[in-house]
Amino acid sequence: MRFAFNISKQDLTSFHKLAHRRLTTISKANSKLFVANLLAWIPLGIATAVYVAMYRKYPDLAHDLNVVLGALIASTVLLVVSLLYKQHIYRSAILS
């Protein structure tokens, strides 16, 4: 037997929040997610700090450092976009 129903995006968002909260509580994922976020964002922060320090110390290397800055910004944007894309795929799979 097959059932069909429609679900709105608002209902899906509410369900996603409830399910996420429940799974987080059951699996004690808050600490795991905290560590994962640290592992992802701390190196980017360190790279930014090193970039600023080198930019101040060696102003004659501005062009080369701007290339590094572009790569740093691109990697940060791609990291955020990949997280959003993963969420989009998850939602579209649930809605289908």
mmCIF file of C-alpha atoms in Angstrom:
data_model
loop_
_atom_site.group_PDB
_atom_site.id
_atom_site.type_symbol
_atom_site.label_atom_id
_atom_site.label_comp_id
_atom_site.label_asym_id
_atom_site.label_seq_id
_atom_site.Cartn_x
_atom_site.Cartn_y
_atom_site.Cartn_z
ATOM 1 C CA MET A 1 0.000 0.000 0.000
ATOM 2 C CA ARG A 2 1.316 3.396 -0.926
ATOM 3 C CA PHE A 3 0.430 6.730 0.656
ATOM 4 C CA ALA A 4 0.967 10.161 -0.849
ATOM 5 C CA PHE A 5 0.981 13.455 0.969
ATOM 6 C CA ASN A 6 2.326 16.955 0.544
ATOM 7 C CA ILE A 7 4.589 18.677 3.007
ATOM 8 C CA SER A 8 5.349 22.372 3.021
ATOM 9 C CA LYS A 9 8.814 23.803 3.429
ATOM 10 C CA GLN A 10 7.790 25.351 6.749
ATOM 11 C CA ASP A 11 6.631 21.947 8.044
ATOM 12 C CA LEU A 12 9.840 20.369 6.803
ATOM 13 C CA THR A 13 11.917 23.016 8.568
ATOM 14 C CA SER A 14 10.010 22.450 11.821
ATOM 15 C CA PHE A 15 10.427 18.690 11.493
ATOM 16 C CA HIS A 16 14.113 19.079 10.686
ATOM 17 C CA LYS A 17 14.663 21.170 13.836
ATOM 18 C CA LEU A 18 12.817 18.678 16.030
ATOM 19 C CA ALA A 19 14.599 15.679 14.530
ATOM 20 C CA HIS A 20 17.982 17.411 14.786
ATOM 21 C CA ARG A 21 17.377 18.304 18.427
ATOM 22 C CA ARG A 22 16.261 14.752 19.219
ATOM 23 C CA LEU A 23 19.177 13.085 17.413
ATOM 24 C CA THR A 24 21.619 15.505 18.996
ATOM 25 C CA THR A 25 20.280 14.676 22.437
ATOM 26 C CA ILE A 26 20.334 10.928 21.863
ATOM 27 C CA SER A 27 23.809 10.791 20.316
ATOM 28 C CA LYS A 28 25.321 13.495 22.547
ATOM 29 C CA ALA A 29 26.493 15.156 19.341
ATOM 30 C CA ASN A 30 26.929 18.674 20.718
ATOM 31 C CA SER A 31 30.490 17.993 21.806
ATOM 32 C CA LYS A 32 31.247 16.097 18.595
ATOM 33 C CA LEU A 33 29.892 18.928 16.462
ATOM 34 C CA PHE A 34 31.844 21.442 18.512
ATOM 35 C CA VAL A 35 35.079 19.572 17.845
ATOM 36 C CA ALA A 36 34.226 19.262 14.135
ATOM 37 C CA ASN A 37 33.594 22.992 13.909
ATOM 38 C CA LEU A 38 36.878 23.707 15.662
ATOM 39 C CA LEU A 39 38.743 21.436 13.275
ATOM 40 C CA ALA A 40 37.221 23.257 10.300
ATOM 41 C CA TRP A 41 37.376 26.901 11.380
ATOM 42 C CA ILE A 42 40.478 27.206 13.586
ATOM 43 C CA PRO A 43 42.911 26.564 10.697
ATOM 44 C CA LEU A 44 41.132 29.227 8.648
ATOM 45 C CA GLY A 45 41.497 31.679 11.524
ATOM 46 C CA ILE A 46 45.167 30.857 11.918
ATOM 47 C CA ALA A 47 45.720 31.254 8.170
ATOM 48 C CA THR A 48 44.023 34.661 8.276
ATOM 49 C CA ALA A 49 46.168 35.779 11.211
ATOM 50 C CA VAL A 50 49.356 34.618 9.473
ATOM 51 C CA TYR A 51 48.298 36.409 6.304
ATOM 52 C CA VAL A 52 47.766 39.708 8.153
ATOM 53 C CA ALA A 53 51.089 39.340 9.979
ATOM 54 C CA MET A 54 52.982 38.657 6.738
ATOM 55 C CA TYR A 55 51.190 41.508 4.958
ATOM 56 C CA ARG A 56 52.385 43.911 7.664
ATOM 57 C CA LYS A 57 55.900 42.485 7.819
ATOM 58 C CA TYR A 58 56.510 42.273 4.046
ATOM 59 C CA PRO A 59 54.525 45.016 2.300
ATOM 60 C CA ASP A 60 56.614 44.543 -0.867
ATOM 61 C CA LEU A 61 55.014 41.097 -1.338
ATOM 62 C CA ALA A 62 51.522 42.587 -1.528
ATOM 63 C CA HIS A 63 50.677 41.038 -4.895
ATOM 64 C CA ASP A 64 51.682 37.522 -3.880
ATOM 65 C CA LEU A 65 49.899 37.871 -0.578
ATOM 66 C CA ASN A 66 46.756 39.040 -2.363
ATOM 67 C CA VAL A 67 46.780 35.765 -4.298
ATOM 68 C CA VAL A 68 46.960 33.916 -0.991
ATOM 69 C CA LEU A 69 44.119 36.047 0.356
ATOM 70 C CA GLY A 70 42.021 35.190 -2.685
ATOM 71 C CA ALA A 71 42.624 31.492 -2.107
ATOM 72 C CA LEU A 72 41.757 31.869 1.578
ATOM 73 C CA ILE A 73 38.512 33.690 0.805
ATOM 74 C CA ALA A 74 37.627 31.189 -1.918
ATOM 75 C CA SER A 75 38.202 28.251 0.429
ATOM 76 C CA THR A 76 36.047 29.835 3.123
ATOM 77 C CA VAL A 77 33.249 30.547 0.669
ATOM 78 C CA LEU A 78 33.459 27.024 -0.756
ATOM 79 C CA LEU A 79 33.320 25.547 2.743
ATOM 80 C CA VAL A 80 30.149 27.473 3.549
ATOM 81 C CA VAL A 81 28.617 26.739 0.134
ATOM 82 C CA SER A 82 29.345 23.025 0.515
ATOM 83 C CA LEU A 83 27.537 23.002 3.858
ATOM 84 C CA LEU A 84 24.544 24.787 2.323
ATOM 85 C CA TYR A 85 24.570 22.467 -0.695
ATOM 86 C CA LYS A 86 24.604 19.415 1.569
ATOM 87 C CA GLN A 87 21.595 20.799 3.414
ATOM 88 C CA HIS A 88 19.839 21.498 0.095
ATOM 89 C CA ILE A 89 20.419 17.932 -1.094
ATOM 90 C CA TYR A 90 19.120 16.619 2.228
ATOM 91 C CA ARG A 91 15.955 18.714 1.989
ATOM 92 C CA SER A 92 15.286 17.882 -1.647
ATOM 93 C CA ALA A 93 15.667 14.159 -0.896
ATOM 94 C CA ILE A 94 13.160 14.435 1.932
ATOM 95 C CA LEU A 95 10.705 16.429 -0.171
ATOM 96 C CA SER A 96 10.844 14.022 -3.117
#
